[in-house]
mmCIF file of C-alpha atoms and ligand atoms in Angstrom:
data_model
loop_
_atom_site.group_PDB
_atom_site.id
_atom_site.type_symbol
_atom_site.label_atom_id
_atom_site.label_comp_id
_atom_site.label_asym_id
_atom_site.label_seq_id
_atom_site.Cartn_x
_atom_site.Cartn_y
_atom_site.Cartn_z
ATOM 1 C CA ARG D 292 96.511 157.974 86.897
ATOM 2 C CA ALA D 293 96.760 158.332 83.143
ATOM 3 C CA MET D 294 95.884 155.801 80.467
ATOM 4 C CA SER D 295 98.074 157.647 77.941
ATOM 5 C CA SER D 296 101.875 157.599 77.863
ATOM 6 C CA PHE D 297 101.927 161.378 78.262
ATOM 7 C CA ASP D 298 101.988 162.537 81.889
ATOM 8 C CA PHE D 299 98.768 164.598 81.909
ATOM 9 C CA ASP D 300 98.470 164.039 85.642
ATOM 10 C CA SER D 301 101.439 166.330 86.360
ATOM 11 C CA LEU D 302 99.557 169.199 84.647
ATOM 12 C CA ILE D 303 96.414 168.797 86.771
ATOM 13 C CA ARG D 304 96.563 170.435 90.168
ATOM 14 C CA ALA D 305 94.801 168.816 93.107
ATOM 15 C CA VAL D 306 93.372 171.471 95.422
ATOM 16 C CA ALA D 307 92.263 170.168 98.804
ATOM 17 C CA ASP D 308 89.013 171.360 100.416
ATOM 18 C CA PHE D 309 87.708 173.317 97.424
ATOM 19 C CA PRO D 310 84.988 174.375 96.796
ATOM 20 C CA LYS D 311 84.112 172.940 100.207
ATOM 21 C CA PRO D 312 85.749 170.916 102.985
ATOM 22 C CA GLY D 313 86.498 167.321 102.077
ATOM 23 C CA VAL D 314 86.347 167.871 98.303
ATOM 24 C CA THR D 315 89.492 167.650 96.170
ATOM 25 C CA PHE D 316 89.181 170.020 93.229
ATOM 26 C CA ARG D 317 90.976 168.975 90.019
ATOM 27 C CA ASP D 318 92.262 172.197 88.493
ATOM 28 C CA ILE D 319 92.780 171.792 84.733
ATOM 29 C CA THR D 320 94.129 175.309 84.122
ATOM 30 C CA PRO D 321 97.838 174.274 84.207
ATOM 31 C CA LEU D 322 97.089 171.744 81.451
ATOM 32 C CA LEU D 323 95.259 174.353 79.366
ATOM 33 C CA ALA D 324 98.157 176.779 79.783
ATOM 34 C CA ASP D 325 100.719 174.223 78.580
ATOM 35 C CA ALA D 326 100.780 174.398 74.766
ATOM 36 C CA GLY D 327 102.165 170.911 74.249
ATOM 37 C CA GLY D 328 100.097 169.337 76.998
ATOM 38 C CA PHE D 329 96.833 170.818 75.768
ATOM 39 C CA ALA D 330 97.563 169.738 72.192
ATOM 40 C CA ARG D 331 98.399 166.189 73.275
ATOM 41 C CA CYS D 332 95.283 166.111 75.445
ATOM 42 C CA ILE D 333 93.099 166.937 72.443
ATOM 43 C CA ASP D 334 95.000 164.353 70.354
ATOM 44 C CA ALA D 335 94.377 161.702 73.022
ATOM 45 C CA LEU D 336 90.685 162.602 73.381
ATOM 46 C CA ALA D 337 90.221 162.453 69.603
ATOM 47 C CA GLU D 338 92.081 159.207 69.024
ATOM 48 C CA PRO D 339 89.293 156.700 69.910
ATOM 49 C CA TRP D 340 86.834 158.475 67.591
ATOM 50 C CA GLN D 341 88.947 158.597 64.433
ATOM 51 C CA GLY D 342 86.944 156.558 61.942
ATOM 52 C CA SER D 343 83.678 156.969 63.901
ATOM 53 C CA GLU D 344 82.430 159.591 61.432
ATOM 54 C CA VAL D 345 81.526 162.101 64.137
ATOM 55 C CA GLN D 346 79.620 164.984 62.540
ATOM 56 C CA ALA D 347 78.849 167.095 65.604
ATOM 57 C CA VAL D 348 80.553 167.594 68.960
ATOM 58 C CA CYS D 349 78.307 168.802 71.793
ATOM 59 C CA GLY D 350 80.271 170.638 74.486
ATOM 60 C CA ILE D 351 78.673 171.239 77.882
ATOM 61 C CA GLU D 352 78.817 174.768 79.351
ATOM 62 C CA SER D 353 81.222 175.895 80.530
ATOM 63 C CA ARG D 354 84.356 173.780 80.893
ATOM 64 C CA GLY D 355 83.132 171.344 78.250
ATOM 65 C CA PHE D 356 83.340 174.159 75.700
ATOM 66 C CA ILE D 357 87.135 174.292 76.014
ATOM 67 C CA PHE D 358 87.700 170.647 75.145
ATOM 68 C CA GLY D 359 84.664 170.237 72.902
ATOM 69 C CA ALA D 360 85.534 173.058 70.527
ATOM 70 C CA ALA D 361 89.128 171.881 70.107
ATOM 71 C CA LEU D 362 87.984 168.283 69.665
ATOM 72 C CA ALA D 363 85.449 169.315 67.015
ATOM 73 C CA GLN D 364 88.258 170.897 65.010
ATOM 74 C CA LYS D 365 90.435 167.816 65.376
ATOM 75 C CA LEU D 366 87.596 165.512 64.234
ATOM 76 C CA HIS D 367 86.525 167.849 61.389
ATOM 77 C CA ALA D 368 83.098 168.065 63.011
ATOM 78 C CA GLY D 369 80.827 170.974 63.863
ATOM 79 C CA PHE D 370 80.533 172.272 67.420
ATOM 80 C CA VAL D 371 77.219 172.572 69.274
ATOM 81 C CA PRO D 372 77.080 174.309 72.678
ATOM 82 C CA LEU D 373 74.784 172.758 75.288
ATOM 83 C CA ARG D 374 74.074 175.760 77.477
ATOM 84 C CA LYS D 375 72.800 176.692 80.914
ATOM 85 C CA PRO D 376 69.364 178.410 81.059
ATOM 86 C CA GLY D 377 68.836 181.928 79.761
ATOM 87 C CA LYS D 378 71.741 181.912 77.325
ATOM 88 C CA LEU D 379 70.232 180.737 74.026
ATOM 89 C CA PRO D 380 67.276 182.260 72.157
ATOM 90 C CA PRO D 381 64.175 180.127 71.437
ATOM 91 C CA PRO D 382 63.072 177.751 70.070
ATOM 92 C CA LEU D 383 64.906 175.452 72.486
ATOM 93 C CA VAL D 384 64.935 171.898 73.741
ATOM 94 C CA GLU D 385 65.562 171.679 77.497
ATOM 95 C CA VAL D 386 66.382 169.030 80.089
ATOM 96 C CA ASP D 387 66.306 169.557 83.856
ATOM 97 C CA TYR D 388 68.707 167.576 86.022
ATOM 98 C CA ALA D 389 69.470 167.181 89.701
ATOM 99 C CA LEU D 390 72.469 168.687 91.446
ATOM 100 C CA GLU D 391 73.671 167.919 94.949
ATOM 101 C CA TYR D 392 71.555 170.870 96.061
ATOM 102 C CA GLY D 393 68.667 171.822 93.777
ATOM 103 C CA THR D 394 68.388 171.453 90.013
ATOM 104 C CA ASP D 395 69.964 172.827 86.868
ATOM 105 C CA ARG D 396 68.961 172.819 83.212
ATOM 106 C CA LEU D 397 70.733 172.241 79.916
ATOM 107 C CA THR D 398 69.394 173.793 76.732
ATOM 108 C CA ALA D 399 70.101 173.567 73.018
ATOM 109 C CA ARG D 400 68.667 175.183 69.939
ATOM 110 C CA ALA D 401 65.754 173.086 68.656
ATOM 111 C CA ASP D 402 67.550 172.741 65.300
ATOM 112 C CA ALA D 403 71.061 172.351 66.733
ATOM 113 C CA LEU D 404 71.449 168.777 65.456
ATOM 114 C CA ARG D 405 69.964 167.151 62.357
ATOM 115 C CA PRO D 406 67.973 163.915 62.807
ATOM 116 C CA GLY D 407 70.485 161.060 62.761
ATOM 117 C CA GLU D 408 73.500 163.381 62.950
ATOM 118 C CA ARG D 409 76.422 161.456 64.426
ATOM 119 C CA THR D 410 77.107 163.187 67.723
ATOM 120 C CA LEU D 411 79.793 163.080 70.403
ATOM 121 C CA ILE D 412 79.253 164.648 73.849
ATOM 122 C CA VAL D 413 82.273 166.247 75.553
ATOM 123 C CA ASP D 414 82.872 167.534 79.073
ATOM 124 C CA ASP D 415 85.852 168.048 81.360
ATOM 125 C CA VAL D 416 84.772 165.932 84.335
ATOM 126 C CA LEU D 417 82.433 163.000 84.942
ATOM 127 C CA ALA D 418 81.433 163.199 88.614
ATOM 128 C CA THR D 419 77.935 161.962 89.619
ATOM 129 C CA GLY D 420 76.974 161.649 85.936
ATOM 130 C CA GLY D 421 73.928 163.921 86.114
ATOM 131 C CA THR D 422 75.303 166.423 83.631
ATOM 132 C CA LEU D 423 76.264 163.790 81.071
ATOM 133 C CA ALA D 424 72.872 162.070 81.475
ATOM 134 C CA ALA D 425 71.109 165.374 80.780
ATOM 135 C CA ALA D 426 73.268 165.980 77.708
ATOM 136 C CA ARG D 427 72.436 162.501 76.431
ATOM 137 C CA GLU D 428 68.723 163.172 76.923
ATOM 138 C CA LEU D 429 69.071 166.443 75.003
ATOM 139 C CA VAL D 430 70.786 164.696 72.075
ATOM 140 C CA GLY D 431 67.932 162.170 72.118
ATOM 141 C CA LYS D 432 65.290 164.917 72.045
ATOM 142 C CA LEU D 433 66.973 166.271 68.915
ATOM 143 C CA ASP D 434 66.748 162.797 67.277
ATOM 144 C CA ALA D 435 70.495 162.781 66.668
ATOM 145 C CA THR D 436 72.573 159.598 66.773
ATOM 146 C CA LEU D 437 74.727 159.382 69.892
ATOM 147 C CA VAL D 438 78.173 158.009 69.010
ATOM 148 C CA GLY D 439 79.557 158.331 72.534
ATOM 149 C CA ALA D 440 81.067 160.671 75.080
ATOM 150 C CA SER D 441 84.542 161.844 76.061
ATOM 151 C CA VAL D 442 85.633 163.370 79.326
ATOM 152 C CA LEU D 443 89.084 164.409 80.439
ATOM 153 C CA ILE D 444 88.615 163.212 84.029
ATOM 154 C CA GLU D 445 86.431 160.497 85.580
ATOM 155 C CA LEU D 446 86.001 160.532 89.361
ATOM 156 C CA ASP D 447 85.612 156.787 89.827
ATOM 157 C CA ALA D 448 84.302 156.825 93.396
ATOM 158 C CA LEU D 449 81.217 158.836 92.405
ATOM 159 C CA ARG D 450 80.105 156.071 90.033
ATOM 160 C CA GLY D 451 78.849 158.449 87.350
ATOM 161 C CA ARG D 452 79.498 155.759 84.757
ATOM 162 C CA ASP D 453 76.617 153.744 86.268
ATOM 163 C CA ARG D 454 74.232 156.377 84.879
ATOM 164 C CA TRP D 455 75.571 155.969 81.347
ATOM 165 C CA PRO D 456 74.176 153.225 79.053
ATOM 166 C CA ALA D 457 76.569 150.278 78.912
ATOM 167 C CA GLY D 458 76.293 149.914 75.136
ATOM 168 C CA VAL D 459 77.459 153.458 74.351
ATOM 169 C CA PRO D 460 81.211 154.206 74.447
ATOM 170 C CA LEU D 461 82.289 156.563 77.236
ATOM 171 C CA GLN D 462 85.973 157.459 77.156
ATOM 172 C CA SER D 463 87.941 159.035 80.032
ATOM 173 C CA LEU D 464 91.537 160.126 79.680
ATOM 174 C CA LEU D 465 92.262 160.212 83.431
ATOM 175 C CA HIS D 466 90.774 158.445 86.431
ATOM 176 C CA TYR D 467 90.916 159.689 90.014
HETATM 177 C C1 PRP I 939 81.127 170.474 86.569
HETATM 178 C C2 PRP I 939 81.960 169.777 85.529
HETATM 179 C C3 PRP I 939 80.961 168.898 84.830
HETATM 180 C C4 PRP I 939 79.969 168.556 85.934
HETATM 181 C C5 PRP I 939 80.167 167.140 86.405
HETATM 182 O O1 PRP I 939 80.440 171.532 85.943
HETATM 183 O O2 PRP I 939 82.531 170.726 84.628
HETATM 184 O O3 PRP I 939 80.287 169.597 83.803
HETATM 185 O O4 PRP I 939 80.224 169.470 87.019
HETATM 186 O O5 PRP I 939 79.323 166.855 87.490
HETATM 187 P P1 PRP I 939 78.267 165.669 87.510
HETATM 188 O O6 PRP I 939 78.880 164.498 86.783
HETATM 189 O O7 PRP I 939 78.089 165.404 88.971
HETATM 190 O O8 PRP I 939 77.020 166.158 86.853
HETATM 191 P P2 PRP I 939 79.743 172.735 86.697
HETATM 192 O O9 PRP I 939 78.264 172.523 86.624
HETATM 193 O O10 PRP I 939 80.364 172.889 88.046
HETATM 194 O O11 PRP I 939 80.024 174.031 85.841
HETATM 195 P P3 PRP I 939 81.232 174.608 84.945
HETATM 196 O O12 PRP I 939 81.611 173.595 83.902
HETATM 197 O O13 PRP I 939 80.589 175.789 84.341
HETATM 198 O O14 PRP I 939 82.402 174.956 85.831
HETATM 199 MG MG1 MG I 940 80.808 171.666 83.743
#
């Protein structure tokens, strides 16, 4: 179900029972491989933030890098990778977050964002919201100003949006 006039949905493949039984995996690779579709996707993700004076786009490793880097270019902003543990050299800021089984960690360079820098967080999918919450905490630890977040896909039934502050814009291009 798309909120844009372009049919992004036809370029996202639903794969039943992956990575485990009962889960429907949303495969974005056909969209990425479609030159026009990918371009229009980045246009649509950028559109709500034109005029928001975004200075930095934080993309979440790994699928958030794909959309975040392209969006940074479109918004004439810098790109900051929020990375999994062991990938960036110190000094770092770090946030641990819960997964369905166990925990994970997001890291950023301690000087990755300037205090007050107007920052947008980008990822491919909002599921339970744990990843986006961790990214938001990381942006806060860096004393940057959070403008909002953009995701390509929001999985409504998992209620990830409930973990996002109501006063901060969170934009999803597609809802499943
Ligand atoms: C997936 C997806 C989001 C996150 C959403 O990433 O790309 O980043 O899960 O889940 P949540 O809302 O429940 O936190 P994953 O950690 O599988 O890694 P990847 O991006 O490297 O594929
Ligand atoms: Mg991810």
